[in-house]
Each structure stands twice: as C-alpha cells, then as structure tokens.
Coordinates of C-alpha atoms and ligand atoms in Angstrom, one line a residue:
M1 CA 111.2 109.5 77.1
L2 CA 108.2 110.8 78.5
T3 CA 104.8 110.6 76.7
G4 CA 102.7 112.8 79.3
K5 CA 100.1 110.0 78.9
N6 CA 98.0 108.3 81.8
L7 CA 98.5 104.4 82.2
V8 CA 95.2 103.0 82.1
A9 CA 95.3 99.3 82.7
G10 CA 98.2 98.9 80.4
E11 CA 96.9 101.3 77.7
W12 CA 98.7 104.8 77.4
R13 CA 96.0 107.4 77.1
N14 CA 95.6 111.1 76.2
G15 CA 93.3 112.7 78.5
D16 CA 90.8 116.0 78.2
G17 CA 93.4 118.8 78.1
T18 CA 96.7 118.9 79.4
F19 CA 98.8 120.5 82.2
T20 CA 102.5 121.5 83.0
A21 CA 105.2 120.1 85.2
V22 CA 107.2 122.9 86.6
D23 CA 110.9 122.9 87.6
A24 CA 110.5 123.8 91.3
A25 CA 113.6 125.9 91.4
S26 CA 113.3 127.9 88.5
G27 CA 109.6 128.0 87.9
D28 CA 110.2 127.0 84.4
A29 CA 107.9 124.7 82.4
L30 CA 109.1 121.1 81.9
G31 CA 108.0 119.1 78.9
P32 CA 106.1 117.3 77.8
D33 CA 102.4 118.5 78.2
F34 CA 100.9 116.1 80.7
A35 CA 97.3 114.6 80.0
E36 CA 94.5 115.4 82.6
A37 CA 92.9 112.2 83.2
T38 CA 89.2 111.9 82.6
K39 CA 86.4 110.3 84.6
Q40 CA 86.0 107.7 81.9
D41 CA 89.8 107.1 82.7
V42 CA 88.8 106.7 86.4
A43 CA 85.9 104.3 85.5
D44 CA 88.0 102.2 83.1
A45 CA 90.8 102.0 85.3
C46 CA 88.7 100.8 88.3
A47 CA 86.5 98.3 86.1
A48 CA 90.0 96.9 85.0
A49 CA 91.3 96.7 88.6
A50 CA 87.9 94.9 89.8
E51 CA 88.4 92.5 87.1
A52 CA 92.2 92.0 87.8
Q53 CA 91.5 91.5 91.4
K54 CA 90.0 88.2 90.7
V55 CA 93.5 86.8 89.6
F56 CA 95.9 89.4 91.5
G57 CA 94.1 88.6 94.9
A58 CA 94.1 84.9 94.3
L59 CA 98.0 84.6 93.0
P60 CA 100.0 82.0 95.0
L61 CA 102.2 84.3 97.5
A62 CA 105.2 83.2 95.9
E63 CA 104.3 84.8 92.6
R64 CA 102.8 87.9 94.2
A65 CA 106.4 88.3 96.1
K66 CA 108.0 87.8 92.5
F67 CA 106.1 90.5 91.0
L68 CA 107.0 92.9 93.9
R69 CA 110.8 92.0 93.5
L70 CA 110.6 92.7 89.6
A71 CA 108.6 96.0 90.0
A72 CA 111.9 96.8 92.4
D73 CA 114.2 95.8 89.7
K74 CA 112.5 97.8 87.0
I75 CA 112.3 100.8 89.4
D76 CA 116.2 100.5 90.2
A77 CA 116.8 100.0 86.3
L78 CA 115.5 103.7 85.9
G79 CA 118.7 104.9 87.5
D80 CA 119.9 108.3 87.2
D81 CA 116.8 109.4 84.8
L82 CA 114.4 109.0 87.2
T83 CA 116.5 110.6 90.1
R84 CA 117.3 113.8 87.6
R85 CA 113.6 114.2 86.7
A86 CA 112.7 114.0 90.4
M87 CA 115.1 116.5 91.3
A88 CA 113.7 119.0 88.7
E89 CA 110.3 118.6 89.5
S90 CA 110.6 118.5 93.3
G91 CA 113.5 120.7 93.9
L92 CA 114.9 118.2 96.2
P93 CA 118.7 117.4 96.1
E94 CA 120.3 114.4 94.2
A95 CA 121.7 112.7 97.6
R96 CA 118.0 112.7 99.2
L97 CA 116.3 111.4 95.9
T98 CA 119.0 108.5 95.3
G99 CA 118.3 107.8 99.0
E100 CA 114.5 107.8 98.5
R101 CA 115.0 105.6 95.4
G102 CA 116.7 103.0 97.6
R103 CA 114.0 103.3 100.1
T104 CA 111.4 102.7 97.4
V105 CA 112.9 99.7 95.8
G106 CA 113.8 98.4 99.4
Q107 CA 110.5 98.7 100.8
L108 CA 108.9 96.7 97.7
R109 CA 111.6 93.8 98.4
L110 CA 110.9 93.7 102.1
F111 CA 107.3 93.5 101.3
A112 CA 107.9 90.6 98.9
E113 CA 109.6 88.9 102.0
E114 CA 106.7 89.8 104.0
V115 CA 104.4 88.0 101.5
E116 CA 106.2 84.9 101.3
D117 CA 106.6 84.9 105.3
G118 CA 102.6 84.9 105.2
G119 CA 102.4 85.5 109.1
W120 CA 100.1 88.4 107.9
Q121 CA 97.4 86.0 107.0
D122 CA 97.1 85.3 110.8
L123 CA 95.8 81.6 110.1
R124 CA 93.5 80.4 113.1
I125 CA 91.9 77.0 113.4
D126 CA 89.5 75.9 116.0
H127 CA 88.8 72.4 115.9
A128 CA 85.0 71.0 116.0
D129 CA 83.9 69.5 119.3
P130 CA 80.6 67.5 118.5
S131 CA 80.3 66.3 122.1
R132 CA 80.0 69.9 123.2
T133 CA 76.3 71.4 124.1
P134 CA 75.8 73.1 121.6
P135 CA 78.2 71.3 119.2
K136 CA 81.3 73.4 118.6
P137 CA 81.7 73.9 114.8
D138 CA 85.0 73.7 112.9
L139 CA 86.3 77.4 112.3
R140 CA 89.2 78.3 110.2
M141 CA 90.0 81.9 109.5
R142 CA 92.6 83.8 107.3
K143 CA 92.9 87.1 106.2
I144 CA 92.1 88.4 102.3
P145 CA 92.6 91.3 100.3
V146 CA 89.9 94.0 100.7
G147 CA 90.1 94.8 96.9
P148 CA 91.1 97.5 94.7
V149 CA 92.8 100.4 96.4
A150 CA 93.2 104.0 95.6
V151 CA 96.5 105.6 96.5
F152 CA 97.3 109.4 96.3
G153 CA 100.7 110.2 95.7
A154 CA 102.5 112.5 97.9
S155 CA 104.2 115.7 96.9
N156 CA 106.9 115.7 99.3
F157 CA 108.2 112.0 98.5
P158 CA 107.8 111.8 94.6
L159 CA 109.2 108.2 95.2
A160 CA 108.7 106.7 98.6
F161 CA 105.2 107.8 99.0
S162 CA 104.3 108.1 95.7
V163 CA 103.3 105.7 92.7
A164 CA 105.4 103.2 94.1
G165 CA 105.4 104.0 97.6
G166 CA 104.6 102.7 100.7
D167 CA 100.7 102.6 100.4
T168 CA 101.1 100.9 96.9
A169 CA 103.8 98.2 98.0
S170 CA 101.5 97.2 100.9
A171 CA 98.2 97.1 98.9
F172 CA 99.9 94.8 96.5
A173 CA 101.6 92.7 99.3
A174 CA 97.9 92.3 100.8
G175 CA 96.8 91.3 97.1
C176 CA 95.1 94.4 96.2
C177 CA 95.1 95.9 92.7
V178 CA 96.1 99.5 92.9
V179 CA 94.7 102.9 90.9
V180 CA 97.1 105.5 91.8
K181 CA 96.1 109.3 91.7
G182 CA 99.6 111.0 90.8
H183 CA 100.4 114.0 92.4
P184 CA 100.6 116.7 89.7
A185 CA 103.8 118.2 91.3
H186 CA 105.8 115.3 89.8
P187 CA 103.9 113.9 86.6
G188 CA 107.2 112.8 84.9
T189 CA 108.5 111.1 87.9
S190 CA 105.0 109.4 88.2
E191 CA 105.3 108.3 84.5
L192 CA 108.5 106.9 84.5
V193 CA 107.6 104.6 87.7
A194 CA 104.4 104.0 86.3
G195 CA 106.2 102.5 83.2
A196 CA 108.4 100.4 85.5
I197 CA 105.5 98.7 87.3
A198 CA 103.4 98.2 84.1
E199 CA 106.5 96.3 82.6
A200 CA 106.5 94.2 85.7
V201 CA 102.9 93.5 85.5
S202 CA 103.4 92.5 81.9
E203 CA 106.1 90.2 82.5
C204 CA 104.6 88.5 85.3
G205 CA 101.6 87.7 83.1
L206 CA 99.2 89.4 85.3
P207 CA 96.2 91.3 84.2
A208 CA 96.8 95.0 82.9
G209 CA 94.1 96.3 85.2
T210 CA 96.4 95.2 88.2
F211 CA 97.8 98.7 88.1
S212 CA 96.7 102.2 86.7
V213 CA 98.2 105.6 87.4
L214 CA 96.0 108.6 86.5
S215 CA 97.4 112.2 86.7
G216 CA 95.6 115.4 86.8
T217 CA 95.0 118.8 88.7
D218 CA 91.5 119.0 89.5
Y219 CA 90.0 117.7 92.7
A220 CA 87.3 116.1 90.7
L221 CA 89.8 113.2 89.6
G222 CA 90.5 112.3 93.0
E223 CA 86.7 112.5 94.0
A224 CA 85.6 110.4 91.4
L225 CA 88.4 107.8 92.2
V226 CA 87.1 107.7 95.8
S227 CA 83.7 107.3 94.9
D228 CA 84.1 104.6 92.3
P229 CA 82.1 101.6 93.6
R230 CA 84.9 99.2 92.7
I231 CA 87.3 101.0 95.2
A232 CA 87.6 99.2 98.4
A233 CA 90.2 101.3 100.3
V234 CA 92.2 104.7 100.0
G235 CA 95.7 105.5 101.0
F236 CA 96.6 109.4 101.2
T237 CA 99.4 111.4 102.3
G238 CA 99.1 115.1 102.2
S239 CA 97.1 118.0 103.8
R240 CA 94.4 117.7 106.5
A241 CA 92.2 119.6 104.3
G242 CA 92.6 116.9 101.5
G243 CA 92.6 114.0 103.7
L244 CA 89.4 115.3 105.5
A245 CA 87.5 116.0 102.2
L246 CA 88.4 112.3 100.8
M247 CA 87.3 110.9 104.1
K248 CA 84.0 112.6 104.0
R249 CA 83.4 111.6 100.2
A250 CA 84.6 108.1 101.2
A251 CA 81.9 108.1 104.0
E252 CA 79.2 109.4 102.2
R253 CA 79.2 106.6 99.2
E254 CA 76.2 104.2 99.0
V255 CA 79.1 101.7 100.5
P256 CA 81.4 103.6 102.6
I257 CA 85.0 102.6 102.6
P258 CA 88.1 103.1 104.8
V259 CA 90.6 106.0 104.1
Y260 CA 94.0 105.8 105.4
A261 CA 95.1 109.5 105.5
E262 CA 98.3 110.6 107.1
M263 CA 97.7 114.3 107.4
S264 CA 99.2 116.7 110.0
S265 CA 101.4 116.4 112.8
I266 CA 103.9 118.5 114.7
N267 CA 106.0 115.9 116.5
P268 CA 106.6 117.2 119.9
V269 CA 110.2 117.1 121.4
V270 CA 110.8 117.6 125.0
L271 CA 114.1 118.4 126.3
M272 CA 114.5 117.1 129.7
P273 CA 116.2 119.3 132.3
G274 CA 119.2 117.0 133.0
K275 CA 120.0 116.6 129.3
L276 CA 119.5 120.1 128.4
E277 CA 121.9 121.4 131.2
Q278 CA 124.4 118.9 129.7
S279 CA 124.1 119.4 126.1
A280 CA 122.2 122.7 125.3
E281 CA 124.5 123.8 122.4
E282 CA 124.7 120.3 121.0
L283 CA 121.0 119.7 121.1
A284 CA 120.4 123.1 119.3
S285 CA 122.6 122.4 116.3
A286 CA 120.8 118.8 116.1
Y287 CA 117.4 120.7 116.4
V288 CA 118.0 123.0 113.6
G289 CA 119.4 120.3 111.5
S290 CA 116.2 118.4 112.0
L291 CA 113.7 121.2 111.5
S292 CA 115.5 122.4 108.2
L293 CA 116.1 119.0 106.7
G294 CA 114.5 118.7 103.3
A295 CA 113.1 122.4 103.5
G296 CA 111.3 121.0 106.7
Q297 CA 108.9 119.3 104.2
F298 CA 108.5 116.3 106.2
C299 CA 105.3 115.3 108.4
T300 CA 108.0 114.1 111.0
N301 CA 109.2 117.8 111.2
P302 CA 110.0 118.7 114.9
G303 CA 107.5 121.7 114.9
I304 CA 107.2 122.0 118.5
L305 CA 109.8 121.6 121.2
L306 CA 109.1 121.9 125.0
T307 CA 111.5 123.0 127.7
V308 CA 111.4 124.1 131.4
E309 CA 112.5 127.6 131.8
S310 CA 116.2 127.8 132.8
E311 CA 119.6 129.1 132.3
A312 CA 120.1 126.1 130.3
T313 CA 117.0 127.0 128.0
S314 CA 118.4 130.5 127.5
R315 CA 121.8 129.1 126.4
F316 CA 119.8 126.5 123.9
L317 CA 118.0 129.4 122.4
V318 CA 121.0 131.5 121.7
A319 CA 122.6 128.4 120.1
V320 CA 119.6 127.9 118.1
K321 CA 119.8 131.6 116.8
D322 CA 123.4 130.8 115.9
A323 CA 122.8 127.6 114.2
L324 CA 120.0 128.9 112.0
G325 CA 121.8 131.8 110.8
A326 CA 124.0 129.3 108.7
V327 CA 121.0 127.3 107.4
P328 CA 120.8 128.1 103.6
A329 CA 117.2 128.7 102.1
Q330 CA 116.2 125.8 100.2
T331 CA 113.9 125.1 97.3
M332 CA 110.3 123.9 98.3
L333 CA 108.4 121.4 96.4
T334 CA 105.8 123.9 94.8
S335 CA 105.0 127.5 94.6
G336 CA 101.9 126.9 96.5
I337 CA 103.6 125.0 99.4
S338 CA 106.0 127.9 99.5
D339 CA 103.1 130.5 99.5
A340 CA 101.6 128.5 102.2
Y341 CA 104.8 128.2 104.3
R342 CA 105.2 132.1 104.4
S343 CA 101.6 132.8 105.2
G344 CA 101.8 130.3 108.2
I345 CA 105.2 131.8 109.5
E346 CA 103.4 135.3 109.4
T347 CA 100.2 133.8 111.2
L348 CA 102.5 132.4 114.1
G349 CA 104.7 135.4 114.2
G350 CA 101.4 137.6 114.9
L351 CA 100.2 135.1 117.7
S352 CA 100.1 136.9 121.1
G353 CA 103.3 135.9 123.0
A354 CA 105.0 134.6 120.0
E355 CA 108.8 136.0 119.9
L356 CA 111.2 135.3 116.9
V357 CA 114.2 133.5 118.1
G358 CA 116.0 133.6 114.7
V359 CA 115.9 133.0 111.1
G360 CA 118.0 131.2 108.4
E361 CA 119.3 132.4 105.2
E362 CA 117.4 134.4 103.0
G363 CA 116.6 132.7 99.4
S364 CA 114.5 133.2 96.2
S365 CA 110.5 133.2 96.4
A366 CA 110.7 129.5 95.7
C367 CA 112.6 128.7 98.7
G368 CA 111.7 128.1 102.5
R369 CA 113.6 130.4 105.1
A370 CA 114.1 128.7 108.4
H371 CA 112.3 130.3 111.4
V372 CA 112.2 129.4 114.8
Y373 CA 109.9 131.1 117.3
T374 CA 109.4 130.7 121.1
A375 CA 106.4 131.4 123.6
T376 CA 105.7 130.7 127.1
G377 CA 103.6 127.4 128.2
S378 CA 100.8 129.6 129.4
D379 CA 100.9 131.6 126.1
F380 CA 100.7 128.6 124.2
L381 CA 98.0 126.9 126.1
A382 CA 96.0 130.3 125.6
D383 CA 95.6 129.9 121.8
P384 CA 95.1 126.8 120.0
A385 CA 96.6 128.3 116.7
F386 CA 100.1 127.7 118.0
E387 CA 99.5 124.2 117.5
Q388 CA 98.6 124.5 113.5
E389 CA 101.3 122.6 111.5
I390 CA 103.3 124.8 109.3
F391 CA 104.6 122.6 106.6
G392 CA 108.4 124.0 106.1
P393 CA 111.4 124.6 108.1
S394 CA 109.8 126.2 111.0
S395 CA 109.3 125.4 114.8
I396 CA 108.5 126.7 117.9
V397 CA 110.2 126.6 121.5
V398 CA 107.6 126.5 124.2
R399 CA 109.1 127.4 127.5
C400 CA 107.3 126.0 130.5
K401 CA 107.4 127.0 134.1
D402 CA 107.9 123.3 135.2
L403 CA 107.7 119.8 134.2
R404 CA 103.9 119.9 134.9
E405 CA 103.2 122.4 132.6
V406 CA 105.4 120.4 130.1
A407 CA 102.7 117.4 130.5
Q408 CA 99.8 119.8 130.5
V409 CA 100.9 120.9 127.0
L410 CA 101.3 117.4 125.9
D411 CA 98.0 116.7 126.9
E412 CA 96.3 119.2 125.1
L413 CA 97.9 118.5 121.9
E414 CA 96.3 116.8 119.1
G415 CA 97.2 113.3 117.8
Q416 CA 100.8 113.1 116.6
L417 CA 103.1 110.7 114.4
T418 CA 105.9 111.0 116.9
T419 CA 107.0 112.4 120.3
T420 CA 110.5 112.5 121.4
L421 CA 112.3 112.5 124.8
H422 CA 115.8 114.1 125.1
M423 CA 117.0 112.8 128.4
I424 CA 120.0 111.3 130.7
E425 CA 119.6 108.8 133.5
A426 CA 119.0 111.5 135.9
D427 CA 115.6 112.4 133.8
Y428 CA 114.2 108.9 133.8
D429 CA 112.0 109.4 136.8
D430 CA 110.3 112.3 135.2
A431 CA 110.3 110.7 131.9
A432 CA 108.5 107.8 133.2
K433 CA 105.6 110.1 134.2
L434 CA 105.3 111.7 130.8
L435 CA 105.4 108.3 128.9
P436 CA 101.6 107.5 129.4
I437 CA 100.7 110.7 127.9
L438 CA 103.0 110.2 125.1
E439 CA 101.6 106.9 124.3
Q440 CA 98.2 108.6 124.0
R441 CA 99.5 111.1 121.8
A442 CA 101.6 109.4 119.3
G443 CA 102.4 106.3 117.0
R444 CA 105.9 106.4 117.8
I445 CA 108.0 107.5 120.8
I446 CA 111.8 108.2 120.3
A447 CA 114.5 108.9 122.8
N448 CA 117.6 110.7 122.1
A449 CA 117.1 111.3 118.4
W450 CA 115.2 113.3 116.2
P451 CA 111.7 112.6 114.5
T452 CA 112.9 113.1 110.9
G453 CA 113.9 109.8 109.4
V454 CA 111.6 106.8 109.3
D455 CA 113.1 103.2 109.2
V456 CA 111.1 100.6 107.2
T457 CA 111.1 97.6 109.2
H458 CA 108.6 95.3 110.9
A459 CA 108.0 97.1 114.2
M460 CA 107.9 100.5 112.7
V461 CA 104.6 102.4 113.2
H462 CA 104.2 105.5 111.2
G463 CA 100.6 106.4 112.4
G464 CA 99.0 108.0 115.3
P465 CA 95.5 109.4 116.5
F466 CA 93.8 111.9 114.6
P467 CA 94.7 114.2 113.0
A468 CA 98.1 112.5 112.4
T469 CA 96.3 109.9 110.7
S470 CA 92.6 109.3 110.2
D471 CA 93.1 105.8 111.7
G472 CA 95.5 105.6 114.6
R473 CA 95.4 101.6 114.6
S474 CA 97.4 101.7 111.5
T475 CA 100.7 102.8 109.8
S476 CA 101.8 103.7 106.5
V477 CA 105.4 102.6 106.8
G478 CA 106.8 99.4 107.8
T479 CA 105.3 95.7 107.0
L480 CA 102.4 96.2 109.6
A481 CA 101.0 98.7 106.8
I482 CA 99.8 95.5 104.9
G483 CA 96.9 95.1 107.5
R484 CA 95.1 98.0 106.4
F485 CA 94.2 96.4 103.0
L486 CA 93.2 92.9 104.5
R487 CA 89.9 91.7 106.0
P488 CA 89.4 88.4 108.0
V489 CA 87.3 85.6 106.8
S490 CA 86.0 82.7 108.9
Y491 CA 85.2 79.2 107.0
Q492 CA 83.0 77.2 109.3
D493 CA 82.7 73.3 108.6
L494 CA 84.0 73.6 105.0
P495 CA 85.0 70.3 103.5
S496 CA 88.7 70.3 103.4
V497 CA 88.9 70.2 99.6
L498 CA 87.1 73.5 99.4
L499 CA 89.3 75.3 102.2
P500 CA 92.1 77.7 101.1
Q501 CA 95.1 75.3 100.9
R502 CA 96.9 77.1 104.0
L503 CA 94.0 76.3 106.1
R504 CA 93.8 72.7 105.5
D505 CA 94.9 70.0 108.0
D506 CA 97.9 68.8 105.7
A507 CA 99.3 72.3 105.4
R508 CA 102.3 73.6 107.1
P509 CA 102.3 77.2 107.6
K510 CA 105.1 78.7 109.5
L511 CA 102.9 79.9 112.4
S512 CA 99.1 79.5 113.1
R513 CA 97.0 79.6 116.2
I514 CA 95.5 76.2 116.8
N515 CA 92.5 75.9 119.1
G516 CA 93.9 79.3 120.8
E517 CA 97.6 78.1 120.9
W518 CA 100.2 79.7 118.7
R519 CA 102.0 76.7 116.8
A520 CA 105.3 77.2 115.2
L521 CA 106.0 74.9 112.2
S522 CA 108.6 72.8 114.5
D523 CA 105.7 72.2 116.9
T524 CA 103.1 70.7 114.2
Ligands
NDP1 N1 101.8 116.1 106.8 C1 102.2 115.8 105.4 O1 102.8 114.7 105.5 C2 102.1 116.6 104.3 C3 101.5 117.7 104.4 N2 101.1 118.5 103.3 C4 100.4 119.8 103.3 O2 99.6 119.9 102.2 C5 99.9 121.1 101.8 C6 99.6 121.0 100.0 O3 100.6 120.1 99.4 P1 100.1 119.0 98.7 O4 100.9 117.9 98.7 O5 99.6 119.3 97.4 O6 98.7 118.1 99.6 P2 97.2 118.0 99.3 O7 96.6 117.5 100.4 O8 96.8 119.5 98.7 O9 97.1 117.2 97.9 C7 97.4 115.7 98.0 C8 96.6 115.2 96.9 O10 95.2 115.3 97.2 C9 94.4 115.6 96.4 N3 93.4 116.3 97.0 C10 93.7 117.6 97.9 N4 92.6 117.8 98.3 C11 91.5 117.3 97.6 C12 90.1 117.2 97.8 N5 89.5 118.2 98.5 N6 89.5 116.5 96.8 C13 90.3 115.7 96.1 N7 91.4 115.5 96.0 C14 92.2 116.4 96.7 C15 95.4 116.7 95.5 O11 94.9 116.5 94.2 P3 95.3 117.7 93.2 O12 96.4 117.2 92.8 O13 94.2 118.1 92.1 O14 95.8 119.2 94.0 C16 96.5 115.7 95.2 O15 96.7 114.9 94.4 C17 101.1 121.6 102.1 O16 101.5 123.1 102.0 C18 101.3 121.0 103.5 O17 100.6 121.9 104.4 C19 101.6 118.3 102.2 C20 102.4 116.8 102.0 C21 102.7 115.9 103.1
AKG2 O1 110.2 110.8 107.2 C1 109.8 109.8 106.5 O2 110.2 108.9 106.2 C2 108.2 109.9 106.3 C3 107.6 111.2 106.2 C4 106.1 111.4 106.0 O3 105.4 110.2 105.8 C5 105.9 112.6 105.1 O4 106.8 113.5 105.1 O5 104.9 112.8 104.6

C-alpha cells in the first residue's frame, strides 16, 4: 500500500503540496497523491544523516555487509508489486524490470562481499626508522567514508540507478549515509524501495538517519540537498544540463563538494572494413537491436556508428533500413522525454548533410519511433551539432572516406562511456592504431559486442571523460564505484591502542602494503 509520503530518517511525512505519478503509456494519473518534499525535510534528513554517520561510518565491516544483504532481501520480498508499479510508471516491459530488480539486489549483495573483503580500504603501513636522518615516522593509512551522500535517482532505471541503485549501494558500502532525491517519474517505485531499506535500517538497529528518500518536482529540492553543508558528495545520472547545474551548485558552496554525474554519451561504434565486408547484414540487425533496446533510453545507446565508404557499407545501410522497418514504437519514460526525443530527431534531420536511412513503426505520442540517419565524415566534422546526444532510439551512421578520417572523427568527439570495435583478425593492425584514441575518449573499450548492457563486476568501468561523466577517474557501476565516497587518512606515530584495529601490528588484513611491498595474508 502506497502512502505518497516521503521518508525522513525513519518518519513518513506529508510535504507542502502534492504531485501526481503518471502511467507512462496512457498518460493517466496513478494514485496516490505524492507529497512534495520541503526544504525543512531536506534539512532534517541531512541533519539526521550527519548524526547517523557517526554510527554507520564506524560500523564493523561484517555488520555493514549484513545491512546491505538485508536491504537486498527486503527489496526481493517486494516481488511483483514492485515490478508492476515500476512498469506502470516507466512504461518499461516486465522482463526488463524483472532483470533490473535482479541487478539491483545483485549489486547490493556484491557490495556486501566487497565490504567484507576490505581491500578497498587500501591499508598501507610504513614502519618508523629512527636511525634515518631525519628520523622516519611510523605512518599507517586507510580509507574512510567521506560522509553523507546525496543520490539523484535516474528516470531510465527506476530500480538499478534509483533509490537503491548503484550510487546508493556504493555509498552504503563505503560507510556513507544516504539521502536520495527520488525521480518524480516513478515516485511509487521509490516509496516501495524506500520502505524496504527503512525496514533493513531498523532491523539492523541502525540510526534512522542512515537513509532518507525525498521526492518532488521542483529543482529547488535537489539544489537544497546539494547545498546542505552536511552533504559530502553527490551521485547523479541524468541530463547534461541537470548534471552541470548540480556541479555548479556544489562548486559554489562555502565548502565545495564533488559531484559524480553521469550525463551524456553517444558511444561510438566502429565497423572495421574486414568485419563489415564479411558480416554487413548481421551487423545491421544487431545494431538496430542495440539502438532500439528499451526505446533507446540508455546512456550506452550506440548513437554514432563509423564506417569506411564501400560497397559493404551500402549493403549495411540497406539492411539497417530493412531491420528498422520491423522495430515497433515503444513507450518512452515520460512525455518530457518523448517530446525531447522528437525535437532531437527533427534537429538532426535538418543538419546539412544528414540523410534519413530508415525509420521504425509509428506509434502514439507517448512512443519513440526508431530513426537512423547517415552523413559523410566531412559533413559530420563540419558541424558539432551532429554530436549532440539524442536520448531515444536513434543513431547516425558516419561514412568516412578512409580509416584516417575515422580516426579524425573519433579524435574530435567528446568524452564517452564506451567505444566499440567490430573487427576480424585482418583488421587488428588498423584497430591497434585506433586504440590509443579510444582509450583517451572512453571508460570502456568493447570488441565485437554492443555497448548496451553493463555487467556489475570488479573490473567494470561505467565512466569516462567529460561529458560522459563529471569525473573520468571514477565509475558508477561495479565495485570500483566505492572509491568515489572514500578519502584517505594517514595516522602518524599513533600508539597502537589508538589505531584503527586493521592497522595494528597484530591485525591480519587480507592484503596490505607494508614498507612499499604488497603483503597477502599468507606472507604475514
Ligand atoms: N545520459 C543518461 O544516462 C540519461 C540522460 N537523460 C537525459 O535527461 C533528459 C531528461 O530526463 P531526466 O531523467 O528527467 O533527467 P534530468 O537530468 O532532467 O533530471 C534528473 C534529476 O535531476 C534533477 N535536476 C535536473 N536538473 C536540475 C537542476 N537544474 N537543479 C536541480 N535538480 C535538477 C531532476 O529534478 P526534477 O525531478 O525536479 O526534474 C531529477 O530529479 C532526457 O531527455 C535525456 O536527454 C536522462 C536519463 C539518463
Ligand atoms: O546499461 C546500463 O546498465 C547502464 C546504463 C546507464 O547508466 C544509463 O542508461 O543511465
């Protein structure tokens, strides 16, 4: 049963006015009315988070891991109620949301294992050497939580990038309390997940301020959250304009804080000539599948594909047109997003040199119709507007005159989450020449697959240079994401009894760096 209230440190509160959830497909209102969180709610949630931080941040790692696992179990227990509500609010299909629920609880459990492993604390010990001139002090280092984190739920992943998504899971894993700004496109889904985590907080005996969720439709709410002096870092997935606005706000604070914003990426895919010659039709069908998956509402959507002009490229374009013709129009997340998609397509189609390759089936105004355009490399290079991300099922095929022009286009592009090479062995020499550019451009380089779909693992990087993210040194998916919410502290000459337990001489952490040498437990 939904109440429409916000969760402020364990208390379910009414706000100042209400807003309505909308069924993405029909446009009908979905009950109940949802409370617009107030600035007082923000202040109270942040004050409670700062207080709770003292307890949650100092929790033994095993207890922190237990909390993450219980949160996962509680979300699992919401079962189909959660999936049904998320389907109505987002328009996304059942199979996708069932998968997303699995990913959400899976990543909470993976972070529980990561917390227990403790390697992320990066323990280092440099022993004293009093005989040295000047005497060398005893230095011991570990990483600690930065403090309460503000998380902005994303519209396009109502579960895996939202209330209990990757930013929340990694912040909790780092030992940070979390205040979520729920996305108003799925407030019922947010409330259900908030309730599950609140139960886990309570059953683990944690302070209620460990977790709050505030929903609302006014930018002022997000701005107040980022401005609150008790917030130490921000996680965000959404538009470039939104990410930039929050980065600006965070930088203008009396005490500036980092904003880890994942924003805009068009994920270039290169079809190397050997591969294209061999598999033009197969590549065309997989390309159309990837660009139209989930109505194209992925930051990993293949928004630009690069080829060298040839007979195989012509075959590829014919096959793309054919494959597109069978793509049904799909409901988009919100009317704002479908309007923005239509206007993006119109702008792209009007650029000098842009030609329409084909379109998908037509649908209602709530739907996104797949579109693929093409342009030559020189037209693309002449107008930076070609590079604008269009959020939805669209892409542009850039036909270059040779691989040098492919390299030039890649070199001109902004920072990306991913770059992809489709190749056979005969293409490897040319691919090797492109790799240094791809490394400079993106956080993940993919061979012979498509960028949509991100595995949650230890080696995953879902990040990249600006504007893919605000800080290309980080990732928002995978266990490495924990690093965003940690900071190093060195303890110089502290008596052993005052040291954190894992830095004492009698501690046996699995891995540590002692006098510069990595030591595994078996060596100590
Ligand atoms: N690259 C990607 O992965 C994604 C890109 N997008 C892009 O974003 C567009 C809009 O979608 P949406 O998901 O709503 O993303 P937005 O970036 O517009 O919103 C995301 C969240 O940030 C808040 N926000 C946005 N701008 C500001 C601001 N200036 N000050 C304070 N808070 C702000 C929103 O608040 P409020 O709720 O009040 O609007 C919302 O909670 C899409 O059409 C697409 O282009 C969207 C999702 C993912
Ligand atoms: O595809 C994924 O799993 C991640 C996509 C993402 O971060 C996004 O679309 O915002």
